[in-house]
One Martini backbone bead per residue (centre of mass of N, CA, C, O) as a GRO file, in nm:
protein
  371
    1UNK     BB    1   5.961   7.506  -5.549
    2UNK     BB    2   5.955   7.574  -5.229
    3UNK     BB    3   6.208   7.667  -4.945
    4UNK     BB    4   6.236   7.557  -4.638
    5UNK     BB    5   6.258   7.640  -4.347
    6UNK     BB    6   6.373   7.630  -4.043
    7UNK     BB    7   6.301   7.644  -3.751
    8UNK     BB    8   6.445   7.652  -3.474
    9UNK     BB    9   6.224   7.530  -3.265
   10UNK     BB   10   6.234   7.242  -3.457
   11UNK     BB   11   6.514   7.109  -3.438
   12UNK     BB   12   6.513   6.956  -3.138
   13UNK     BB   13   6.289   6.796  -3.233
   14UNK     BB   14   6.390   6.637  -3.434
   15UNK     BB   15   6.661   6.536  -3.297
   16UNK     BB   16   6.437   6.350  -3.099
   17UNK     BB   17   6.277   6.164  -3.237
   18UNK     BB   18   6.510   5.883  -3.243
   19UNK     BB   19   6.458   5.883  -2.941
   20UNK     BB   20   6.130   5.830  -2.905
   21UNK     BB   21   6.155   5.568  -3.108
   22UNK     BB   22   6.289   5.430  -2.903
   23UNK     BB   23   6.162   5.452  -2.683
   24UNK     BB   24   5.904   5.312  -2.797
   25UNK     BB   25   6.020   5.032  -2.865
   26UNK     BB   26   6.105   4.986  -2.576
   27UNK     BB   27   5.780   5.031  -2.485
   28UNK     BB   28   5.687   4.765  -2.633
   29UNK     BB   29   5.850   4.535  -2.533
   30UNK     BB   30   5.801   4.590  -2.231
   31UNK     BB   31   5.508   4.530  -2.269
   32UNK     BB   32   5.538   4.226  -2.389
   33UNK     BB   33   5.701   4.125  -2.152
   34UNK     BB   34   5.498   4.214  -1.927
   35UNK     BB   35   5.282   4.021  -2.045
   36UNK     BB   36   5.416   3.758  -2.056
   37UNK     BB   37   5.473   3.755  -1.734
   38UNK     BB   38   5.161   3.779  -1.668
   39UNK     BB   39   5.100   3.488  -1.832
   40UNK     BB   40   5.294   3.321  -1.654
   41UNK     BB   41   5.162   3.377  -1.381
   42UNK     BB   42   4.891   3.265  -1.433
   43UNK     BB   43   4.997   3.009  -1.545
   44UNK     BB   44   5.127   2.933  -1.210
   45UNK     BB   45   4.820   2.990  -1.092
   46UNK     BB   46   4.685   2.762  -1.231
   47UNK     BB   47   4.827   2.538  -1.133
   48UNK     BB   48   4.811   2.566  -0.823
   49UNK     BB   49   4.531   2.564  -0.816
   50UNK     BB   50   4.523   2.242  -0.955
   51UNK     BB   51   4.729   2.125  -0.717
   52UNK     BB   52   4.475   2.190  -0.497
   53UNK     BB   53   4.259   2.078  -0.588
   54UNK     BB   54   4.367   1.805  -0.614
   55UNK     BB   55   4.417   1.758  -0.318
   56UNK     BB   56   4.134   1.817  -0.235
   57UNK     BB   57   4.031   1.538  -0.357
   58UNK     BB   58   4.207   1.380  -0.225
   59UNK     BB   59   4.104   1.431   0.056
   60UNK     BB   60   3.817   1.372   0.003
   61UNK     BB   61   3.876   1.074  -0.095
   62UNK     BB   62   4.019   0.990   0.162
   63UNK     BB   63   3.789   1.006   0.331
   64UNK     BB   64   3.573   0.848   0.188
   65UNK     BB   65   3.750   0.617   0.246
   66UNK     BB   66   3.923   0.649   0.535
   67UNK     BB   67   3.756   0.832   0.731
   68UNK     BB   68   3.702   0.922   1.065
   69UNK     BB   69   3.519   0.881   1.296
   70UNK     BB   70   3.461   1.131   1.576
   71UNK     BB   71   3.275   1.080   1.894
   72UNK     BB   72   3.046   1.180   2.135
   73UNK     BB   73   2.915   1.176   2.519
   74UNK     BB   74   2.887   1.391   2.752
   75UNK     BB   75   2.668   1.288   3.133
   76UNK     BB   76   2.647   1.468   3.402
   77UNK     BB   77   2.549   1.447   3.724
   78UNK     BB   78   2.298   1.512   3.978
   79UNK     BB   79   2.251   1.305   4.266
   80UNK     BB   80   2.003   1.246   4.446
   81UNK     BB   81   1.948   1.010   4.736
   82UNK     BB   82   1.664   0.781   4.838
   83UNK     BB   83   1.669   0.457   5.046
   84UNK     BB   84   1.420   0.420   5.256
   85UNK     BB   85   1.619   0.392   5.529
   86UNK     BB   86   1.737   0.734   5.560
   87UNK     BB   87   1.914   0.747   5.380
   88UNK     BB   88   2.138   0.938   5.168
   89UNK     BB   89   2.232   1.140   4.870
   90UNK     BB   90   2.534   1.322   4.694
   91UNK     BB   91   2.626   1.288   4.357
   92UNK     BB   92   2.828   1.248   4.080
   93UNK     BB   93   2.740   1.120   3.790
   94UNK     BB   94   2.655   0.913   3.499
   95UNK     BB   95   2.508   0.836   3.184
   96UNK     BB   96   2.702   0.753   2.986
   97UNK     BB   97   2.994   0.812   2.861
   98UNK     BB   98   3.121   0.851   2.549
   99UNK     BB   99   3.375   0.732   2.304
  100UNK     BB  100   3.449   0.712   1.942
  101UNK     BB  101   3.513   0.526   1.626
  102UNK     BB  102   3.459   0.541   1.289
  103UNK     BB  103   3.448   0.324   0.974
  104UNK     BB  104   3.444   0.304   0.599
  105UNK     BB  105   3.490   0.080   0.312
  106UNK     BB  106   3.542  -0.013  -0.040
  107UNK     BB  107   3.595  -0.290  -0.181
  108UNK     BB  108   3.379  -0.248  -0.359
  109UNK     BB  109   3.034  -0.253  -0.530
  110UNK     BB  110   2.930  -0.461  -0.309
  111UNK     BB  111   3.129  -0.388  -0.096
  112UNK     BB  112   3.169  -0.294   0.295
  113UNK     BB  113   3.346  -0.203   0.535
  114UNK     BB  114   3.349  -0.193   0.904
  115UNK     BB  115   3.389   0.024   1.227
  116UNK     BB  116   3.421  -0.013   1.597
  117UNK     BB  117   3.487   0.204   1.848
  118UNK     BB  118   3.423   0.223   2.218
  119UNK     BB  119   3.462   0.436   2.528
  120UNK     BB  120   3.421   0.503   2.838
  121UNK     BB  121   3.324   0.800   3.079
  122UNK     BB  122   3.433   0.791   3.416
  123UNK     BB  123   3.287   1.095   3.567
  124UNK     BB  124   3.215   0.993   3.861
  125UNK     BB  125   3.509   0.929   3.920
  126UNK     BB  126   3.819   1.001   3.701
  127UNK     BB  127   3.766   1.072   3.409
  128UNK     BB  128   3.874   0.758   3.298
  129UNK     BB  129   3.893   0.559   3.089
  130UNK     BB  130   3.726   0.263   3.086
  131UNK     BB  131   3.545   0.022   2.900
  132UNK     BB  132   3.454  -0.150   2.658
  133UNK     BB  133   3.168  -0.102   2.471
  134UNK     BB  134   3.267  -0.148   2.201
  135UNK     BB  135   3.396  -0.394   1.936
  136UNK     BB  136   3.426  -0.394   1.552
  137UNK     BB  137   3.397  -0.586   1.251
  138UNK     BB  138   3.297  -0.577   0.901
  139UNK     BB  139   3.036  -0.691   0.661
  140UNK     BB  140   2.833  -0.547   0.375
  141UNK     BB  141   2.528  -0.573   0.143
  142UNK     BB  142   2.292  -0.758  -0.040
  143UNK     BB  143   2.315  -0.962   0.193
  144UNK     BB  144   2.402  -0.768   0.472
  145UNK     BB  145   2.564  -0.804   0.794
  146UNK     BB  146   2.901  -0.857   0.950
  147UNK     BB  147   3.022  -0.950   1.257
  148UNK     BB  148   3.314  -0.899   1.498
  149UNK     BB  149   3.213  -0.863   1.860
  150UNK     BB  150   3.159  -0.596   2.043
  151UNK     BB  151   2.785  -0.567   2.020
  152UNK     BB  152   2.464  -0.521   1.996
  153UNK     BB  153   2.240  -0.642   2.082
  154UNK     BB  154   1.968  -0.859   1.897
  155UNK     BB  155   1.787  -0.859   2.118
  156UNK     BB  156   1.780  -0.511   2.166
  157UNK     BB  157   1.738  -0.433   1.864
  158UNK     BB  158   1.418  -0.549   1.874
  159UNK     BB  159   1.290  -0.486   2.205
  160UNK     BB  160   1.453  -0.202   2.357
  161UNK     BB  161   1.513   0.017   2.176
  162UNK     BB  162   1.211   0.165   2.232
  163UNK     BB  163   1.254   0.193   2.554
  164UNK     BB  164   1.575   0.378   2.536
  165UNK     BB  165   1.513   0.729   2.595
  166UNK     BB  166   1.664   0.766   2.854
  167UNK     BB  167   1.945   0.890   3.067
  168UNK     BB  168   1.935   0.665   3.248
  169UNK     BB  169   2.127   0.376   3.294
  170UNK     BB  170   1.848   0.209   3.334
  171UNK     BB  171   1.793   0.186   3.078
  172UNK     BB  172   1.553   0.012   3.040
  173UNK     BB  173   1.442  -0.099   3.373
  174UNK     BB  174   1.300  -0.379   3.357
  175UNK     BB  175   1.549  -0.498   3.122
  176UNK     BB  176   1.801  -0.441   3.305
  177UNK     BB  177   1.820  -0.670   3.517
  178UNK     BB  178   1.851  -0.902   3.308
  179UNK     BB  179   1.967  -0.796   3.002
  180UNK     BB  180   2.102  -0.741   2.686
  181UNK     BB  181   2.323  -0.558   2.563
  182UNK     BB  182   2.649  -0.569   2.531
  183UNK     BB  183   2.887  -0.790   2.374
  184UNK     BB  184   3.072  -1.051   2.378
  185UNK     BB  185   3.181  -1.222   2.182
  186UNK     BB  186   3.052  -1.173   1.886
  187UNK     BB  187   2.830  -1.276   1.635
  188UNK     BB  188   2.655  -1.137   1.321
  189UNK     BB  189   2.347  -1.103   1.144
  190UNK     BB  190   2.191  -0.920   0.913
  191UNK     BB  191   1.867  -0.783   0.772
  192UNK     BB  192   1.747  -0.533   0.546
  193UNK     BB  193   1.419  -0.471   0.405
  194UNK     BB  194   1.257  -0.251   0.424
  195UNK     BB  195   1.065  -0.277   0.730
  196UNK     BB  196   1.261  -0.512   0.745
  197UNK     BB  197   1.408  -0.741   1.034
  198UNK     BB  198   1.720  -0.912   1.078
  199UNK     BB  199   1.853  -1.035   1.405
  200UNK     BB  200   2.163  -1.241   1.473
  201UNK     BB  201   2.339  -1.427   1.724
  202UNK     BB  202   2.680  -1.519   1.876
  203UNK     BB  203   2.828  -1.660   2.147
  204UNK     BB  204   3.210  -1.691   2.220
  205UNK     BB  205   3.349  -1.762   2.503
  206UNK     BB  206   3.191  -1.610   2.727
  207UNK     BB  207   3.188  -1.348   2.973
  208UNK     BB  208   3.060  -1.208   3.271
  209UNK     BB  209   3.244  -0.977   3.229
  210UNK     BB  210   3.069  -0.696   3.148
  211UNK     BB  211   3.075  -0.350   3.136
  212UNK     BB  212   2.940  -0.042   3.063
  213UNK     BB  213   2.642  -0.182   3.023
  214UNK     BB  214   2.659  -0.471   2.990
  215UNK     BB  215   2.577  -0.824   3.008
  216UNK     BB  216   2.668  -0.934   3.368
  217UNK     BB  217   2.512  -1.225   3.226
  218UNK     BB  218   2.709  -1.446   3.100
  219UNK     BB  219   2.834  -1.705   2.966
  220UNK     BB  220   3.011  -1.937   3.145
  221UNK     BB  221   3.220  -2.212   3.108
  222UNK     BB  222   3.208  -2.266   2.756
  223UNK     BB  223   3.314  -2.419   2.464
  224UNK     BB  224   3.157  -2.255   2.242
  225UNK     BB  225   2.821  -2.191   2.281
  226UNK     BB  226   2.675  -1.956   2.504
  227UNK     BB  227   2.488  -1.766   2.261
  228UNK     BB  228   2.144  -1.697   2.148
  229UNK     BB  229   1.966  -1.485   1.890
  230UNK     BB  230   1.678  -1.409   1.776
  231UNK     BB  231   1.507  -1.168   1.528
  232UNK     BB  232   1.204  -0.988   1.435
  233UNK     BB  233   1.111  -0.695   1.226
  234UNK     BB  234   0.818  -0.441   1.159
  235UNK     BB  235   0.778  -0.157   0.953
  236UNK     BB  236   0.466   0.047   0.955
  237UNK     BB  237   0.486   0.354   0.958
  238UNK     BB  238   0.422   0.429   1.257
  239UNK     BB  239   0.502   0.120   1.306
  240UNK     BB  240   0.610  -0.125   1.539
  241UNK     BB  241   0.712  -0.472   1.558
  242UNK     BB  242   0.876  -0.725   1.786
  243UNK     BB  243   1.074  -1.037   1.774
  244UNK     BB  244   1.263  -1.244   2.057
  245UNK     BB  245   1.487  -1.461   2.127
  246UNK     BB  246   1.703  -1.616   2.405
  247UNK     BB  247   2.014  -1.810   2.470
  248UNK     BB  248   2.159  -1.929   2.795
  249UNK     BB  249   2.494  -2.035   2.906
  250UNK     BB  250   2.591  -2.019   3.281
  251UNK     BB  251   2.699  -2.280   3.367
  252UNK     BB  252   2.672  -2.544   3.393
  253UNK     BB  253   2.311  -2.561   3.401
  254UNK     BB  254   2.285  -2.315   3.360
  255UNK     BB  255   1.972  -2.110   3.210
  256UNK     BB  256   1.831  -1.880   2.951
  257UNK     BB  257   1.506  -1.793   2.842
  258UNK     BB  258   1.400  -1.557   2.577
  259UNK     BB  259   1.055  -1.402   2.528
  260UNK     BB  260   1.001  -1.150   2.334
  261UNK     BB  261   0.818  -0.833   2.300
  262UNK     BB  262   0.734  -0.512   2.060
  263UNK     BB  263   0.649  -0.174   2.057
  264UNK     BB  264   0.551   0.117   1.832
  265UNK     BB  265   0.433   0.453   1.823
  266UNK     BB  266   0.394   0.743   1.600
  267UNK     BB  267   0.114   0.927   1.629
  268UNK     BB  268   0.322   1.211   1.577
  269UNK     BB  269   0.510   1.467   1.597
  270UNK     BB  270   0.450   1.465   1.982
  271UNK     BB  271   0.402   1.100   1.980
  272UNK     BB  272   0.489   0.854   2.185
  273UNK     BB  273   0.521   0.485   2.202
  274UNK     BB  274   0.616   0.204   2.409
  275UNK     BB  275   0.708  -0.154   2.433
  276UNK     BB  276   0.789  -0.396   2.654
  277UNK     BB  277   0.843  -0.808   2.683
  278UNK     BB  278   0.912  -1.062   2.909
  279UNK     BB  279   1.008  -1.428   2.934
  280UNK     BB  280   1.136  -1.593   3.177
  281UNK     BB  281   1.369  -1.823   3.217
  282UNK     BB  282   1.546  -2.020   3.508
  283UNK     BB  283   1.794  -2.301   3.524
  284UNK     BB  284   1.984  -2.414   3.812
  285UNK     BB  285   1.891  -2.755   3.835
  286UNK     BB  286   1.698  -2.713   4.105
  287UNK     BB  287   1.564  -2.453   3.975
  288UNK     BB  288   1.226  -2.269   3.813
  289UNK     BB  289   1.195  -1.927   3.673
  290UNK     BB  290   0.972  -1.701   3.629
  291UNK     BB  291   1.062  -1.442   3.447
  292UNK     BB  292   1.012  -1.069   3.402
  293UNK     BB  293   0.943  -0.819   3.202
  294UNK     BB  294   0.839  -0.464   3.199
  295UNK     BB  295   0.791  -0.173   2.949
  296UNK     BB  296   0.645   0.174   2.928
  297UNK     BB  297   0.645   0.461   2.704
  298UNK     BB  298   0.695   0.785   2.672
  299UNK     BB  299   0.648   1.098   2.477
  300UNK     BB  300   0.655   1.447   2.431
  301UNK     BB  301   0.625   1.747   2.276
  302UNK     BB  302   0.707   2.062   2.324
  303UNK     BB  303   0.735   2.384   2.356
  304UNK     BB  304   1.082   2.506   2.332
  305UNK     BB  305   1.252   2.205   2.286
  306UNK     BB  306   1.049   2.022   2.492
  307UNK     BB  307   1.044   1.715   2.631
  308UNK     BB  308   0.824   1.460   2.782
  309UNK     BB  309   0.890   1.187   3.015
  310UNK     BB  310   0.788   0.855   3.062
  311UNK     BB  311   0.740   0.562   3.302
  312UNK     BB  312   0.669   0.201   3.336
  313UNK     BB  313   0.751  -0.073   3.558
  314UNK     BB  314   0.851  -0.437   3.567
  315UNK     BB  315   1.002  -0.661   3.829
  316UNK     BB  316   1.012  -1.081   3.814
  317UNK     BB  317   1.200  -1.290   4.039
  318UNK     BB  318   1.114  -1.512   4.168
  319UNK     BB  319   1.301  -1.546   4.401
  320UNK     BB  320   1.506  -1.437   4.248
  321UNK     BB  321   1.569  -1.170   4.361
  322UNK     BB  322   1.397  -0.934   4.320
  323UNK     BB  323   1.115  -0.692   4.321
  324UNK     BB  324   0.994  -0.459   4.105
  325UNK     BB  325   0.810  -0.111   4.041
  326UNK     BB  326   0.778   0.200   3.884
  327UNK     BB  327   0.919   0.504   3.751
  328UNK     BB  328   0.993   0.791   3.509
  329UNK     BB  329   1.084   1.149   3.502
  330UNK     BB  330   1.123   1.377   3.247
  331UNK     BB  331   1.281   1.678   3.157
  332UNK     BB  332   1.382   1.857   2.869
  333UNK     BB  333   1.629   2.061   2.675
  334UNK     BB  334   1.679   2.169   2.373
  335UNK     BB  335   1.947   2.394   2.291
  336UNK     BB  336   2.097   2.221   2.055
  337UNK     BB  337   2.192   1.965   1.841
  338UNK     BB  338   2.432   1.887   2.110
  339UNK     BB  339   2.249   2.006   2.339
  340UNK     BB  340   2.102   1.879   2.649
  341UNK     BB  341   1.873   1.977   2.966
  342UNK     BB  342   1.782   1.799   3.279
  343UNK     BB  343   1.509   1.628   3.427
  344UNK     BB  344   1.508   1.320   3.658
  345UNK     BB  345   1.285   1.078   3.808
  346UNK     BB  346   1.351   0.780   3.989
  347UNK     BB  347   1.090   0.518   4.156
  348UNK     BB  348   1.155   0.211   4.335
  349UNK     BB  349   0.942  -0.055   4.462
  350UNK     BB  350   1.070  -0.274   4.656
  351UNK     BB  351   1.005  -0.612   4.751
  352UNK     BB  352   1.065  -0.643   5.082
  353UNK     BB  353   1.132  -0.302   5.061
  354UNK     BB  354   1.219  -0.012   4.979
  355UNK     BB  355   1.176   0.336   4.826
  356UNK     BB  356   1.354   0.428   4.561
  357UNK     BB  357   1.511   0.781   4.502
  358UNK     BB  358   1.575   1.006   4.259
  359UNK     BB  359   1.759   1.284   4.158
  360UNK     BB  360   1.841   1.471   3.854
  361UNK     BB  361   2.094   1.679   3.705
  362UNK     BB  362   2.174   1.771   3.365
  363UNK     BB  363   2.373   1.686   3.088
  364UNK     BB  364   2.419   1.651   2.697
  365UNK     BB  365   2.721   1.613   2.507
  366UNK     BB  366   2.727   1.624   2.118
  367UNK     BB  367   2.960   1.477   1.884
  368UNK     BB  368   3.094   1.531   1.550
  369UNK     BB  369   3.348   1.409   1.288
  370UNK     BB  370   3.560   1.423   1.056
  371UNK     BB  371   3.929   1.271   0.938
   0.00000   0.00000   0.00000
C-alpha cells in the first residue's frame, strides 16, 4: 500500500471542513426552524381568515335576521299654476317624499313578525319631517298577514292602487277627492293564494285628523269600530279585477258607505290599462248624497326608457263640495333604476268655477339598501 502525502494546498480544506459540517448542520436547523415558523404562521393565517369568516356570517345572519331595510324616495318639482281665475303661481312643490325603515324575522318556521315606518318629507316647505305616513307592525304566515297600525288602506289596495301610476300627489284624481290611502289606528288581516287575494280591515277610535296623504275624513267621535272594509281581487294572466265594500262612521249621524269595482290589463309589454269605479253614498242624518268618483288611466313604453302617461277622471259630489273631471299627461324618462325626470300637465275643470292647469317639472330619486 502506497503512502500518500498531503499536498499543502489541501490542508487549509482539511482543516474547514468540520466547520462547513458544522455550519451545514446549523443551516439544516435553521431552515427546519424556518419551515416551522412559517407553519405557524400559515396557520394563525388560516384561524385569522376562519374567525373572519366566522364573523362575516354572523354579520350576515344578523342582517338576514335583524336587519332594517332603510329606503326612501325624494320627488320635488317645479309647479307653474293657473287658476283660471287670472291668478297664477310658480312654487316649489312635493310629490310625496318620504324616507322609512322596515324590517322582519322569523319567530319560527311557519311564522315571520314584520314592520314598517315611513315619513313624510316636507321639501316644498323647510324639508323637515312631516307626519307619519305608515307605522305598523305584525305577523304573516300560511294563514295569512296580521297587522296593527297606520297602513295602506285595503280599500286602496282593491280597487286605487291599479289607476295610481302618476307622480302629483292627487294620484289618482278621482278617488283622491274623497277615498282613502293610509289609515290610522287600523287592524288588517290579508290573504293571497295564486291569483286570489283577500284584504280586510277595521279602523279602531280613529281621528280625522291624518295628513301625508292620509285619508282626511275619517270617522270621528264614535266608540269602538270607526270603519270597515273588505275586498277581494283577482289577478289572471295579464289582467286583474277587484271589488271592495268600505263603511264609514264619520260622528253623530254622519255615515258613509263604499262600492268599489277596478280592472287592470296590461295588454303586452309596452301598453297597461286600468279604470276604477266608485258609488258613494253619504248619509248627513238630514240628506242623502249619491257621489261617485271614477279613474281610467294608460301607461305607453317609448323607446330610450320614456313612458308616456294618460288619465282621464271625474268626480260626482251631488251637491255637497265641488263636481269636477279633467285629465292628465305625464312623459317620464327613467334614466337609471333609481332616478327619473318627469313632465306632467294636470287640468282640472270644476262645475260652477273655473278651470285650474298645473304644469310640473320634477325628478323622482328612490334608494334603498340593507343595514
Amino acid at each position: 500500500m502506497k503512502n500518500f502525502k498531503l499536498k499543502p494546498v489541501l490542508l487549509p480544506l482539511m482543516l474547514a471542513m468540520p466547520v462547513f459540517a458544522a455550519n451545514a448542520a446549523d443551516s439544516g436547523e435553521q431552515k427546519k426552524a424556518s419551515e416551522q415558523d412559517v407553519q405557524s404562521q400559515l396557520e394563525t393565517l388560516q384561524r385569522r381568515l376562519a374567525d373572519l369568516e366566522n364573523k362575516d356570517n354572523k354579520e350576515a345572519q344578523r342582517k338576514e335576521n335583524y336587519g332594517v331595510t332603510l329606503y326612501g324616495s325624494l320627488r320635488p318639482a317645479l309647479t307653474y299654476s293657473d287658476f283660471g281665475d287670472g291668478e297664477s303661481s310658480t312654487d316649489v312643490t312635493d310629490f310625496f317624499s318620504r324616507v322609512g325603515f322596515k324590517g322582519d324575522i322569523a319567530v319560527n318556521e311557519s311564522i315571520t313578525a314584520f314592520y314598517q315606518g315611513e315619513w313624510d318629507i316636507d321639501v316644498e316647505a323647510d324639508a323637515d319631517f312631516g307626519d307619519a305616513r305608515l307605522g305598523f307592525a305584525g305577523l304573516r304566515g300560511s294563514f295569512g298577514q296580521v297587522a296593527i297600525g297606520k297602513q295602506w288602506s285595503p280599500h286602496y289596495n282593491i280597487v286605487a292602487e291599479v289607476t295610481d301610476i302618476f307622480n302629483n300627489r292627487s294620484s289618482p284624481f278621482g278617488y283622491d277627492e274623497a277615498s282613502p290611502f293610509r289609515t290610522n289606528q287600523m287592524v288588517t288581516y290579508s290573504y293571497t293564494k295564486g291569483g286570489f287575494k283577500l284584504d280586510a280591515g277595521l279602523q279602531f277610535n280613529g281621528s280625522a285628523e291624518n295628513s301625508a296623504g292620509g285619508d282626511n275624513s275619517q270617522a270621528n267621535d264614535v266608540d269602538h269600530v270607526d270603519s270597515g272594509s273588505i275586498g277581494v281581487g283577482y289577478s289572471f294572466g295579464d289582467f286583474y279585477v277587484g271589488a271592495s265594500y268600505l263603511d264609514q262612521e264619520l260622528g253623530g249621524l254622519e255615515e258613509r258607505d263604499f262600492r268599489s269595482i277596478a280592472g287592470s290589463w296590461k295588454v303586452n309589454e309596452t301598453i297597461y290599462l286600468a279604470a276604477t269605479y266608485q258609488d258613494i253614498e253619504r248619509d248627513t242624518g238630514a240628506m242623502v248624497y249619491n257621489q261617485s268618483s271614477f279613474d281610467v288611466a294608460a301607461s305607453f313604453s317609448l323607446p330610450k326608457n320614456y313612458t308616456f302617461k294618460t288619465s282621464y277622471f271625474d268626480w260626482d259630489g251631488d251637491g255637497q263640495g265641488r263636481t269636477f273631471d279633467g285629465y292628465n299627461l305625464t312623459l317620464e324618462n327613467q334614466l337609471n333604476d333609481s332616478v327619473r325626470v318627469f313632465v306632467e300637465w294636470l287640468s282640472r275643470d270644476i262645475e260652477d268655477a273655473n278651470t285650474q292647469n298645473h304644469l310640473s317639472v320634477g325628478i323622482r330619486y328612490d334608494f334603498e339598501g340593507l343595514f
